[in-house]
Amino acid sequence: MKLKGRAIFEGKAQGRALVSSSPMSFYGGVNPDTGEVVERGSELAGQSVKGRVLVFPYGKGSTVGSYVLYRLAKNGAAPCAIVNAKCETIVAVGAIISEIPCVDMVDVCKIKPGVRVRIDGATLDF
Amino acid sequence: MHLSKEEEAMFAGEQGRATQKAMQILVALGKIYDAERLIRVSSVQVSGVSYKNLGDAGLEFLNELARDGRARVKTTLNPAGMSLTDWESQGIASGFAEKQLEVIGAYEKLGIEISCTCTPYLAGNEPVFGNHIAWGESSAVAYANSVIGARTNREGGPSALAASLTGRTPLYGLHLRENRVPTVAVDVEAQLRRPEDFATMGYFVGRAVKDGLPRFRGVKRAALEDLKTLSAALASSGGVAMFHIEGLTPESALRAKGLETLTFTGKELAETRSMLNDDGTPDFVSVGCPHCSLTELATLAKLLSGRRVRREFWVCCSREVKRQGDEAGHSRVIEKSGAKFALDTCMVVAPVEELGFKVVATNSAKACHYVRNAGLKVRFMSLEQCVEEATRGA
C-alpha cells in the first residue's frame, strides 16, 4: 500500500512498524539511553523504539521530550522514522533537531504492527 | 508557507548550520499550525535552562547550536538550577554545578543575556502593547499577553531559541487578534484581598479551563504582584497562555457571546487553598515564584527587620531586582535576618529534592504544584505567614 502524508522532516528510511494507538510521551516515557518504552500502561511498554518506524497518533507531555529524541539519536537508539496522525510541537522539534524523518497527516490505523515500511519524503510504502 | 528571500537563504543553510536548524523548526511549526508566513519578533525569553530539566542531551544540543548560532534580537534567559555564584552555599553538588555552568556558557556564546529570571518584564526585557515576541516560561507568557498586551504563543525551549537565532516566529495562535478572544467567563464573587487569593483563584481556574482563555469579571483592583502570581498559577495547573480581567487588562474589551461561565466564590477559594496544603512543619521557606518584585522586597524588609530566621529561607529574585533592592536599602535588612537571596534560580528549577528538605512553605501556588511533583510536601501561605513560620522558635 502507498500512503501520502505531509513531511515534517524530509528524509528516507525503512524499518518495521512499531505502532501505538495512544499518544506518546517521550519525557519519562522512553528510556533515552536504550530506547525502551517505560511509560506505565503503554501498550508498547518493554519494547524498544530503536531502528523502528514509530507510528502513533500524536505526542503529549513535557516539551523536554524533544531533547529525549535528540538524546536517543545521539545514543543510536532512536526510531528510524516517525509517523503521526497529527504532529505537534514536541515531536516536530524533536525530529528536526535529531534529523529523524517525520511524516504526519497519515491514517495511522492502516499501518499494522510489524510490517516493513519504506519512507521517502512524504510518501509511505508498505 | 511564504518565506522571504532572506528567510529562504536561512532555510537553505546560507547563514550557517544553527540558523538553518532554527529555520527548519520554525517552518515545521508554521506548517503544523497553518501559518501563512513568519513575522519578526522584538524579543525572546528562552526557557530550558536548568540542567535538572535539560540533561546531557539538551546540553549537547545547545553546544551544537552555539558553534555558529547567534541571537538576532534581545534575548533573555529563564532561571537556572542554582545561583551561578553562590551554588556551594546552596548545597548544590559540584557535578551538577559543573554541568549547569556549561549550559550557561553555551547560552552566553549564543549571545543571550544571562538574566536567569522568570520575570524578564521586571528586569529589562520589557515589551509594550502590540509587540510580537516569542517567549518561553509559561508564567511570563501569560503575563506578557494578558497584562502587557504583547503577543506570544507558549514557546518551548527549542522554538524560543529558533526565534532568537532568526529573529522570527510563525504567524499563528496568539499572534492573531481572532485567537485572543475569551473562551470562558469567570464570575468572581470571592473577596480577593491578597496576592495568595489571586494565586488560589488562578490555580482553581487553570484546572477547570485547561488551555482555554478565561475572562474574569468582578475583580475591582489588582496590583502587579497579584497579576504576576495569578499568571503563574493559571499556567501551572492548566495551560493558560492568556486571560482578561474586565476593566483592568488592556484587551478586556475583546468579547465573545454565549460563553460557558464559571463562578469563583469564597467556597472555591477556601477549598482550593486547603487542597494546596499538606501537613507537616516546614523546614524550608521560599518566596519569589515568580521572582520577587521590588515591592515584595520592601515588604520582606519591613517584616524581617530586627528579626532572625530560624529555618532555611530563600528569597528568589533576579539580579536586576536585587540591585534595585540594594539601592533602596532592603537587601541589607533581609540578609541581616539570616534570609538568603537565591539569585538566578528558584525552588521550582533547583534540585530541591536533593537538598534534604521535606516540607516547603511558600506563597506561590505554582511552586506548590511543582515542588509537590518533585516529592516534597508543601504549605501554602501568605508572605507574612511565611516570615512568621521562618522566624518562630523551633
Short mmCIF file of C-alpha atoms in Angstrom, two decimals:
data_model
loop_
_atom_site.label_atom_id
_atom_site.label_comp_id
_atom_site.label_asym_id
_atom_site.label_seq_id
_atom_site.Cartn_x
_atom_site.Cartn_y
_atom_site.Cartn_z
CA MET A 1 0.00 0.00 0.00
CA LYS A 2 1.10 3.57 -0.64
CA LEU A 3 0.09 6.48 1.61
CA LYS A 4 0.89 10.14 1.11
CA GLY A 5 1.21 12.41 4.14
CA ARG A 6 2.98 15.67 4.91
CA ALA A 7 6.73 15.76 5.51
CA ILE A 8 7.65 17.44 8.82
CA PHE A 9 11.32 16.47 8.41
CA GLU A 10 12.16 15.09 5.00
CA GLY A 11 14.27 12.00 4.58
CA LYS A 12 14.46 8.37 3.54
CA ALA A 13 14.18 5.44 5.93
CA GLN A 14 12.90 1.93 6.20
CA GLY A 15 12.11 -0.38 9.08
CA ARG A 16 9.45 -2.44 10.81
CA ALA A 17 6.48 -0.56 12.21
CA LEU A 18 6.09 -0.18 15.98
CA VAL A 19 2.54 1.07 16.48
CA SER A 20 0.96 2.76 19.50
CA SER A 21 -2.74 3.55 19.22
CA SER A 22 -2.49 6.08 22.05
CA PRO A 23 -0.48 9.36 22.22
CA MET A 24 3.18 9.04 23.30
CA SER A 25 5.23 10.96 25.83
CA PHE A 26 8.99 10.80 25.35
CA TYR A 27 10.00 12.62 28.55
CA GLY A 28 9.58 9.96 31.22
CA GLY A 29 8.01 7.62 28.68
CA VAL A 30 11.06 6.35 26.79
CA ASN A 31 14.47 5.47 28.24
CA PRO A 32 16.79 7.95 26.44
CA ASP A 33 19.78 5.59 26.55
CA THR A 34 18.20 2.33 25.37
CA GLY A 35 15.03 3.35 23.53
CA GLU A 36 12.88 1.14 25.74
CA VAL A 37 9.31 2.34 26.28
CA VAL A 38 8.90 2.71 30.05
CA GLU A 39 5.60 4.57 30.29
CA ARG A 40 3.29 2.75 32.67
CA GLY A 41 0.17 1.48 30.95
CA SER A 42 1.55 1.99 27.44
CA GLU A 43 0.79 -0.85 25.05
CA LEU A 44 4.43 -0.63 23.93
CA ALA A 45 5.88 -0.93 27.45
CA GLY A 46 9.01 -3.07 27.39
CA GLN A 47 9.55 -2.76 23.62
CA SER A 48 12.32 -0.67 22.07
CA VAL A 49 11.82 2.14 19.55
CA LYS A 50 15.39 1.67 18.27
CA GLY A 51 15.53 1.36 14.48
CA ARG A 52 11.75 1.09 14.14
CA VAL A 53 9.28 3.17 12.17
CA LEU A 54 7.45 4.55 15.19
CA VAL A 55 3.75 5.12 14.48
CA PHE A 56 1.44 6.92 16.94
CA PRO A 57 -1.39 9.48 16.72
CA TYR A 58 0.41 12.45 18.32
CA GLY A 59 2.84 13.41 21.07
CA LYS A 60 1.95 14.55 24.60
CA GLY A 61 3.70 15.58 27.82
CA SER A 62 6.62 17.87 28.62
CA THR A 63 8.39 19.90 25.91
CA VAL A 64 11.62 18.38 27.27
CA GLY A 65 10.51 15.35 25.18
CA SER A 66 12.16 16.99 22.14
CA TYR A 67 15.53 16.64 23.87
CA VAL A 68 14.81 12.98 24.68
CA LEU A 69 14.51 12.27 20.94
CA TYR A 70 17.80 14.09 20.41
CA ARG A 71 19.48 12.00 23.10
CA LEU A 72 18.08 8.77 21.60
CA ALA A 73 19.59 9.77 18.24
CA LYS A 74 22.97 10.53 19.81
CA ASN A 75 22.88 7.13 21.55
CA GLY A 76 21.94 5.27 18.36
CA ALA A 77 18.64 4.24 19.95
CA ALA A 78 16.23 6.47 18.02
CA PRO A 79 13.43 5.28 15.77
CA CYS A 80 14.48 5.36 12.09
CA ALA A 81 11.33 7.36 11.28
CA ILE A 82 8.22 8.78 12.95
CA VAL A 83 4.71 8.67 11.52
CA ASN A 84 1.88 10.63 13.17
CA ALA A 85 -1.76 11.34 12.52
CA LYS A 86 -1.16 14.92 13.63
CA CYS A 87 2.30 16.05 14.61
CA GLU A 88 2.59 18.62 17.44
CA THR A 89 5.43 20.84 18.63
CA ILE A 90 7.28 18.36 20.86
CA VAL A 91 7.66 15.61 18.26
CA ALA A 92 8.20 18.01 15.33
CA VAL A 93 11.00 19.89 17.10
CA GLY A 94 12.50 16.61 18.35
CA ALA A 95 12.51 15.08 14.86
CA ILE A 96 14.12 18.16 13.32
CA ILE A 97 16.92 18.60 15.86
CA SER A 98 17.62 14.85 15.76
CA GLU A 99 17.24 14.60 11.96
CA ILE A 100 14.71 11.76 12.13
CA PRO A 101 12.46 11.59 9.04
CA CYS A 102 8.95 12.51 10.19
CA VAL A 103 5.64 12.37 8.30
CA ASP A 104 2.17 13.30 9.52
CA MET A 105 -1.40 13.60 8.17
CA VAL A 106 -1.39 9.86 7.70
CA ASP A 107 -4.24 7.46 8.59
CA VAL A 108 -2.11 5.60 11.14
CA CYS A 109 -4.76 2.86 11.65
CA LYS A 110 -3.82 1.47 8.22
CA ILE A 111 -0.31 0.55 9.37
CA LYS A 112 -0.23 -2.88 11.04
CA PRO A 113 2.39 -3.56 13.73
CA GLY A 114 5.47 -5.31 12.40
CA VAL A 115 5.04 -4.54 8.69
CA ARG A 116 8.05 -3.20 6.77
CA VAL A 117 7.57 0.47 5.93
CA ARG A 118 9.61 2.47 3.44
CA ILE A 119 9.55 6.24 3.79
CA ASP A 120 10.63 8.75 1.17
CA GLY A 121 9.77 12.38 1.86
CA ALA A 122 6.01 12.48 2.39
CA THR A 123 5.34 9.01 0.96
CA LEU A 124 4.95 5.74 2.86
CA ASP A 125 5.21 2.39 1.14
CA PHE A 126 4.36 -0.89 2.89
CA MET B 1 4.11 28.94 3.92
CA HIS B 2 5.54 32.01 2.25
CA LEU B 3 9.20 32.79 3.02
CA SER B 4 11.02 36.00 2.12
CA LYS B 5 14.27 35.87 0.14
CA GLU B 6 16.33 36.21 3.32
CA GLU B 7 14.31 33.52 5.08
CA GLU B 8 14.79 31.19 2.08
CA ALA B 9 18.53 31.75 2.38
CA MET B 10 18.45 30.93 6.09
CA PHE B 11 16.45 27.76 5.33
CA ALA B 12 18.93 26.72 2.66
CA GLY B 13 21.82 26.97 5.11
CA GLU B 14 23.46 30.05 3.59
CA GLN B 15 23.70 31.71 7.01
CA GLY B 16 25.14 28.75 8.87
CA ARG B 17 24.08 25.48 10.37
CA ALA B 18 22.41 26.78 13.55
CA THR B 19 20.35 29.34 11.63
CA GLN B 20 19.28 26.60 9.23
CA LYS B 21 18.23 24.30 12.09
CA ALA B 22 16.31 27.19 13.65
CA MET B 23 14.57 27.97 10.37
CA GLN B 24 13.66 24.30 9.89
CA ILE B 25 11.98 24.32 13.30
CA LEU B 26 10.01 27.49 12.52
CA VAL B 27 8.92 26.26 9.09
CA ALA B 28 7.75 22.93 10.54
CA LEU B 29 5.76 24.72 13.26
CA GLY B 30 4.33 27.07 10.63
CA LYS B 31 3.22 24.03 8.62
CA ILE B 32 1.65 22.31 11.62
CA TYR B 33 -0.28 25.39 12.71
CA ASP B 34 -1.15 26.66 9.20
CA ALA B 35 0.83 29.90 9.44
CA GLU B 36 0.89 31.81 6.17
CA ARG B 37 4.27 33.42 6.89
CA LEU B 38 6.86 34.32 9.52
CA ILE B 39 6.83 37.60 11.43
CA ARG B 40 9.64 39.46 13.13
CA VAL B 41 9.78 39.38 16.93
CA SER B 42 11.13 42.17 19.13
CA SER B 43 12.30 39.97 21.98
CA VAL B 44 12.73 36.38 23.12
CA GLN B 45 12.70 34.71 26.53
CA VAL B 46 14.34 31.28 26.49
CA SER B 47 13.18 28.52 28.85
CA GLY B 48 15.02 25.24 29.35
CA VAL B 49 17.97 26.43 31.41
CA SER B 50 18.08 24.21 34.48
CA TYR B 51 20.35 21.22 33.96
CA LYS B 52 17.78 19.30 36.03
CA ASN B 53 15.39 19.52 33.05
CA LEU B 54 17.83 19.70 30.12
CA GLY B 55 20.07 16.77 30.94
CA ASP B 56 23.08 15.89 28.81
CA ALA B 57 21.01 15.75 25.62
CA GLY B 58 19.82 19.32 25.99
CA LEU B 59 23.32 20.48 26.80
CA GLU B 60 24.72 18.75 23.73
CA PHE B 61 22.08 20.39 21.53
CA LEU B 62 22.94 23.85 22.93
CA ASN B 63 26.65 23.28 22.35
CA GLU B 64 25.91 22.26 18.77
CA LEU B 65 23.85 25.42 18.15
CA ALA B 66 26.47 27.62 19.81
CA ARG B 67 29.07 26.60 17.23
CA ASP B 68 27.78 29.15 14.72
CA GLY B 69 24.44 30.44 16.02
CA ARG B 70 23.93 33.96 17.40
CA ALA B 71 20.89 35.73 18.87
CA ARG B 72 19.48 38.31 16.43
CA VAL B 73 17.10 40.06 18.84
CA LYS B 74 17.13 40.89 22.55
CA THR B 75 17.05 37.51 24.27
CA THR B 76 16.86 36.83 27.99
CA LEU B 77 17.08 33.61 29.96
CA ASN B 78 14.93 31.68 32.43
CA PRO B 79 16.25 30.75 35.90
CA ALA B 80 18.95 28.10 36.21
CA GLY B 81 19.09 25.18 38.64
CA MET B 82 21.26 27.11 41.09
CA SER B 83 22.78 30.50 41.87
CA LEU B 84 25.59 30.97 39.36
CA THR B 85 27.86 32.41 42.04
CA ASP B 86 26.71 31.03 45.40
CA TRP B 87 25.79 27.46 44.48
CA GLU B 88 28.10 25.98 47.08
CA SER B 89 26.35 27.67 49.99
CA GLN B 90 23.03 26.48 48.49
CA GLY B 91 24.24 22.91 48.95
CA ILE B 92 24.41 22.11 45.22
CA ALA B 93 26.62 19.13 44.27
CA SER B 94 29.70 20.07 42.25
CA GLY B 95 28.84 17.62 39.44
CA PHE B 96 25.52 19.37 38.89
CA ALA B 97 27.13 22.81 39.14
CA GLU B 98 29.72 21.97 36.51
CA LYS B 99 27.05 20.90 34.01
CA GLN B 100 24.85 23.89 34.85
CA LEU B 101 27.73 26.30 34.22
CA GLU B 102 28.39 24.56 30.91
CA VAL B 103 24.75 25.19 29.92
CA ILE B 104 25.15 28.87 30.84
CA GLY B 105 28.40 29.01 28.84
CA ALA B 106 26.58 27.79 25.72
CA TYR B 107 23.84 30.41 26.14
CA GLU B 108 26.45 33.10 26.64
CA LYS B 109 28.19 32.07 23.44
CA LEU B 110 24.84 32.30 21.65
CA GLY B 111 24.70 35.98 22.65
CA ILE B 112 21.88 35.55 25.13
CA GLU B 113 21.72 37.75 28.25
CA ILE B 114 22.35 35.64 31.34
CA SER B 115 19.43 37.27 33.14
CA CYS B 116 18.22 33.98 34.70
CA THR B 117 14.80 35.20 35.71
CA CYS B 118 11.19 34.18 35.11
CA THR B 119 10.15 37.85 35.35
CA PRO B 120 12.03 39.35 32.38
CA TYR B 121 9.40 42.12 32.38
CA LEU B 122 10.89 43.35 35.70
CA ALA B 123 14.48 43.01 34.53
CA GLY B 124 15.00 44.86 31.27
CA ASN B 125 13.11 42.71 28.72
CA GLU B 126 10.06 44.95 28.60
CA PRO B 127 7.86 44.63 25.52
CA VAL B 128 5.00 47.08 25.03
CA PHE B 129 1.40 46.69 23.86
CA GLY B 130 1.10 45.04 20.46
CA ASN B 131 4.72 43.84 20.21
CA HIS B 132 5.19 40.37 18.72
CA ILE B 133 7.53 38.37 20.93
CA ALA B 134 8.49 34.69 21.34
CA TRP B 135 8.64 33.79 24.99
CA GLY B 136 9.06 30.56 26.88
CA GLU B 137 8.34 30.43 30.65
CA SER B 138 4.62 29.89 30.99
CA SER B 139 4.04 32.48 33.74
CA ALA B 140 5.79 35.23 31.76
CA VAL B 141 3.84 34.23 28.63
CA ALA B 142 0.53 34.68 30.45
CA TYR B 143 1.71 37.98 31.98
CA ALA B 144 3.02 39.40 28.67
CA ASN B 145 -0.13 38.52 26.71
CA SER B 146 -2.64 39.49 29.36
CA VAL B 147 -1.17 42.36 31.36
CA ILE B 148 1.12 43.99 28.79
CA GLY B 149 -0.84 43.14 25.65
CA ALA B 150 2.26 41.87 23.82
CA ARG B 151 1.70 38.80 21.63
CA THR B 152 3.31 35.43 22.13
CA ASN B 153 2.49 31.74 21.96
CA ARG B 154 3.70 29.39 24.70
CA GLU B 155 7.13 28.57 23.31
CA GLY B 156 9.20 25.57 24.34
CA GLY B 157 12.98 25.82 24.76
CA PRO B 158 13.98 24.96 21.16
CA SER B 159 11.26 27.02 19.47
CA ALA B 160 12.16 30.11 21.52
CA LEU B 161 15.81 29.60 20.61
CA ALA B 162 14.85 29.23 16.96
CA ALA B 163 13.06 32.58 17.17
CA SER B 164 16.13 34.16 18.76
CA LEU B 165 18.57 32.85 16.13
CA THR B 166 16.39 34.06 13.24
CA GLY B 167 14.52 37.00 14.81
CA ARG B 168 11.25 35.43 13.63
CA THR B 169 8.32 33.26 14.60
CA PRO B 170 5.44 31.73 12.59
CA LEU B 171 2.28 33.84 12.47
CA TYR B 172 -0.37 31.75 14.25
CA GLY B 173 -2.15 31.36 17.58
CA LEU B 174 -2.00 34.34 19.94
CA HIS B 175 -0.16 36.48 17.37
CA LEU B 176 -3.56 36.81 15.65
CA ARG B 177 -6.27 39.01 17.17
CA GLU B 178 -9.05 36.50 16.48
CA ASN B 179 -7.38 33.97 18.80
CA ARG B 180 -7.21 36.45 21.70
CA VAL B 181 -10.94 36.49 22.41
CA PRO B 182 -12.10 34.79 25.62
CA THR B 183 -13.39 31.20 25.55
CA VAL B 184 -14.79 31.04 29.09
CA ALA B 185 -16.17 33.61 31.56
CA VAL B 186 -15.32 33.60 35.26
CA ASP B 187 -17.59 35.46 37.69
CA VAL B 188 -15.52 36.36 40.72
CA GLU B 189 -17.65 36.60 43.85
CA ALA B 190 -14.89 35.83 46.34
CA GLN B 191 -13.14 38.74 48.04
CA LEU B 192 -9.58 38.85 46.70
CA ARG B 193 -7.60 40.59 49.42
CA ARG B 194 -4.04 39.45 48.90
CA PRO B 195 -1.75 38.03 46.18
CA GLU B 196 -2.32 34.47 47.54
CA ASP B 197 -6.04 34.87 46.85
CA PHE B 198 -5.23 35.64 43.21
CA ALA B 199 -2.89 32.66 43.09
CA THR B 200 -5.58 30.41 44.56
CA MET B 201 -8.11 31.62 42.01
CA GLY B 202 -5.61 31.05 39.21
CA TYR B 203 -4.98 27.52 40.39
CA PHE B 204 -8.70 26.74 40.50
CA VAL B 205 -9.47 28.30 37.11
CA GLY B 206 -6.41 26.79 35.37
CA ARG B 207 -7.52 23.31 36.37
CA ALA B 208 -11.02 23.96 35.11
CA VAL B 209 -10.28 25.67 31.77
CA LYS B 210 -7.04 23.79 30.82
CA ASP B 211 -5.71 25.71 27.78
CA GLY B 212 -8.75 27.98 27.49
CA LEU B 213 -8.74 31.79 27.57
CA PRO B 214 -10.65 32.95 30.67
CA ARG B 215 -12.22 36.39 31.12
CA PHE B 216 -12.66 37.43 34.75
CA ARG B 217 -15.50 39.69 35.88
CA GLY B 218 -15.85 41.30 39.28
CA VAL B 219 -12.20 41.94 40.15
CA LYS B 220 -12.05 45.51 41.39
CA ARG B 221 -8.32 46.05 41.64
CA ALA B 222 -5.15 44.11 41.07
CA ALA B 223 -1.54 45.07 41.79
CA LEU B 224 1.43 43.87 39.71
CA GLU B 225 2.16 41.19 42.33
CA ASP B 226 -1.43 39.92 42.15
CA LEU B 227 -1.27 39.61 38.35
CA LYS B 228 2.19 38.03 38.45
CA THR B 229 1.09 35.22 40.77
CA LEU B 230 -2.28 34.82 39.01
CA SER B 231 -0.44 34.33 35.68
CA ALA B 232 1.85 31.70 37.20
CA ALA B 233 -0.97 29.74 38.82
CA LEU B 234 -3.17 29.72 35.69
CA ALA B 235 -0.24 28.44 33.64
CA SER B 236 0.80 25.70 36.06
CA SER B 237 -2.47 23.95 36.96
CA GLY B 238 -3.66 24.50 33.40
CA GLY B 239 -2.11 25.56 30.12
CA VAL B 240 -3.49 29.10 30.11
CA ALA B 241 -1.43 31.45 27.89
CA MET B 242 -3.70 34.49 28.20
CA PHE B 243 -6.57 35.87 30.27
CA HIS B 244 -8.60 39.07 30.50
CA ILE B 245 -9.88 40.94 33.56
CA GLU B 246 -12.85 43.17 32.80
CA GLY B 247 -11.93 46.81 33.16
CA LEU B 248 -8.32 46.11 34.14
CA THR B 249 -6.31 44.36 31.40
CA PRO B 250 -5.68 46.12 28.06
CA GLU B 251 -7.63 43.80 25.76
CA SER B 252 -10.57 43.07 28.04
CA ALA B 253 -12.88 44.76 25.53
CA LEU B 254 -12.50 41.63 23.34
CA ARG B 255 -15.73 39.75 23.98
CA ALA B 256 -17.45 36.60 22.87
CA LYS B 257 -21.13 35.73 23.22
CA GLY B 258 -22.66 32.71 24.92
CA LEU B 259 -19.59 31.70 26.89
CA GLU B 260 -19.72 28.98 29.48
CA THR B 261 -19.47 30.65 32.91
CA LEU B 262 -17.57 29.50 35.99
CA THR B 263 -18.19 31.04 39.38
CA PHE B 264 -15.44 31.57 41.90
CA THR B 265 -16.87 32.16 45.37
CA GLY B 266 -15.46 32.12 48.89
CA LYS B 267 -16.17 28.39 48.94
CA GLU B 268 -13.90 27.64 45.96
CA LEU B 269 -11.28 29.95 47.46
CA ALA B 270 -11.26 28.04 50.76
CA GLU B 271 -11.38 24.59 49.12
CA THR B 272 -8.58 25.30 46.68
CA ARG B 273 -6.44 26.82 49.41
CA SER B 274 -6.81 23.73 51.57
CA MET B 275 -6.10 21.49 48.55
CA LEU B 276 -2.77 23.31 48.13
CA ASN B 277 -1.75 22.47 51.72
CA ASP B 278 -0.16 19.28 53.03
CA ASP B 279 0.55 18.58 56.71
CA GLY B 280 3.88 18.93 58.39
CA THR B 281 6.16 21.57 59.83
CA PRO B 282 8.16 23.41 57.17
CA ASP B 283 11.95 23.02 57.26
CA PHE B 284 12.38 25.31 54.24
CA VAL B 285 10.68 28.60 53.41
CA SER B 286 10.90 30.00 49.92
CA VAL B 287 9.28 33.09 48.40
CA GLY B 288 9.57 34.62 44.95
CA CYS B 289 7.82 32.32 42.47
CA PRO B 290 7.62 34.12 40.08
CA HIS B 291 10.71 36.09 41.14
CA CYS B 292 10.08 38.87 43.68
CA SER B 293 9.35 42.43 42.62
CA LEU B 294 10.95 45.44 44.32
CA THR B 295 7.68 45.97 46.22
CA GLU B 296 7.90 42.44 47.62
CA LEU B 297 11.50 43.06 48.72
CA ALA B 298 10.29 46.21 50.51
CA THR B 299 7.55 44.23 52.28
CA LEU B 300 10.01 41.48 53.25
CA ALA B 301 12.48 44.03 54.63
CA LYS B 302 9.72 45.55 56.75
CA LEU B 303 8.60 42.14 58.05
CA LEU B 304 12.13 40.83 58.71
CA SER B 305 13.57 44.00 60.22
CA GLY B 306 15.21 43.24 63.57
CA ARG B 307 14.25 39.56 63.43
CA ARG B 308 16.16 36.37 62.90
CA VAL B 309 15.09 33.46 60.66
CA ARG B 310 15.46 30.00 62.21
CA ARG B 311 14.95 27.98 59.06
CA GLU B 312 16.46 28.00 55.59
CA PHE B 313 14.75 30.98 53.95
CA TRP B 314 15.15 31.69 50.23
CA VAL B 315 14.19 35.00 48.65
CA CYS B 316 14.19 34.27 44.92
CA CYS B 317 14.62 37.21 42.58
CA SER B 318 16.53 38.44 39.56
CA ARG B 319 19.93 40.12 39.87
CA GLU B 320 18.34 43.29 38.48
CA VAL B 321 15.61 43.49 41.15
CA LYS B 322 18.17 42.59 43.84
CA ARG B 323 20.28 45.53 42.62
CA GLN B 324 17.27 47.82 42.97
CA GLY B 325 16.72 46.34 46.44
CA ASP B 326 20.36 47.10 47.32
CA GLU B 327 19.92 50.74 46.33
CA ALA B 328 16.70 51.07 48.30
CA GLY B 329 18.33 49.51 51.39
CA HIS B 330 16.00 46.47 51.51
CA SER B 331 18.59 43.79 50.69
CA ARG B 332 20.75 44.61 53.71
CA VAL B 333 17.81 44.27 56.11
CA ILE B 334 16.72 40.99 54.54
CA GLU B 335 20.20 39.47 54.68
CA LYS B 336 20.75 40.66 58.25
CA SER B 337 17.84 38.43 59.33
CA GLY B 338 19.67 35.39 58.01
CA ALA B 339 17.41 35.02 54.95
CA LYS B 340 19.33 34.22 51.77
CA PHE B 341 18.88 35.71 48.35
CA ALA B 342 18.53 32.89 45.80
CA LEU B 343 19.54 34.72 42.62
CA ASP B 344 19.39 33.16 39.13
CA THR B 345 17.25 30.28 40.42
CA CYS B 346 14.20 29.27 42.46
CA MET B 347 12.64 26.36 44.37
CA VAL B 348 10.98 25.06 41.19
CA VAL B 349 14.04 24.60 39.00
CA ALA B 350 16.72 23.94 41.64
CA PRO B 351 17.12 20.25 42.61
CA VAL B 352 15.39 20.87 45.99
CA GLU B 353 14.57 17.16 46.33
CA GLU B 354 18.32 16.56 46.65
CA LEU B 355 18.94 19.26 49.27
CA GLY B 356 17.37 17.27 52.08
CA PHE B 357 14.25 19.37 52.67
CA LYS B 358 10.95 17.65 53.44
CA VAL B 359 8.30 20.36 53.80
CA VAL B 360 8.40 23.67 51.92
CA ALA B 361 6.42 26.77 52.93
CA THR B 362 5.77 29.19 50.07
CA ASN B 363 3.40 31.95 48.99
CA SER B 364 3.19 30.59 45.42
CA ALA B 365 0.54 28.20 44.10
CA LYS B 366 2.80 27.43 41.14
CA ALA B 367 5.64 26.43 43.44
CA CYS B 368 3.28 24.20 45.44
CA HIS B 369 2.34 22.42 42.21
CA TYR B 370 5.89 21.70 41.04
CA VAL B 371 7.57 21.12 44.40
CA ARG B 372 4.89 18.55 45.16
CA ASN B 373 5.63 16.81 41.85
CA ALA B 374 9.26 16.61 42.98
CA GLY B 375 8.07 14.60 46.00
CA LEU B 376 8.14 17.20 48.80
CA LYS B 377 5.26 18.35 50.98
CA VAL B 378 4.04 21.92 50.71
CA ARG B 379 2.45 24.57 52.92
CA PHE B 380 0.78 27.42 51.03
CA MET B 381 0.66 30.68 53.00
CA SER B 382 0.90 34.46 52.70
CA LEU B 383 4.20 36.32 52.59
CA GLU B 384 3.53 37.50 56.15
CA GLN B 385 2.85 33.93 57.34
CA CYS B 386 5.99 32.72 55.56
CA VAL B 387 8.02 35.17 57.62
CA GLU B 388 6.22 34.12 60.83
CA GLU B 389 6.91 30.48 60.01
CA ALA B 390 10.59 31.15 59.34
CA THR B 391 11.18 33.23 62.48
CA ARG B 392 9.24 31.33 65.14
CA GLY B 393 11.10 29.10 67.61
CA ALA B 394 11.86 25.52 66.64
#
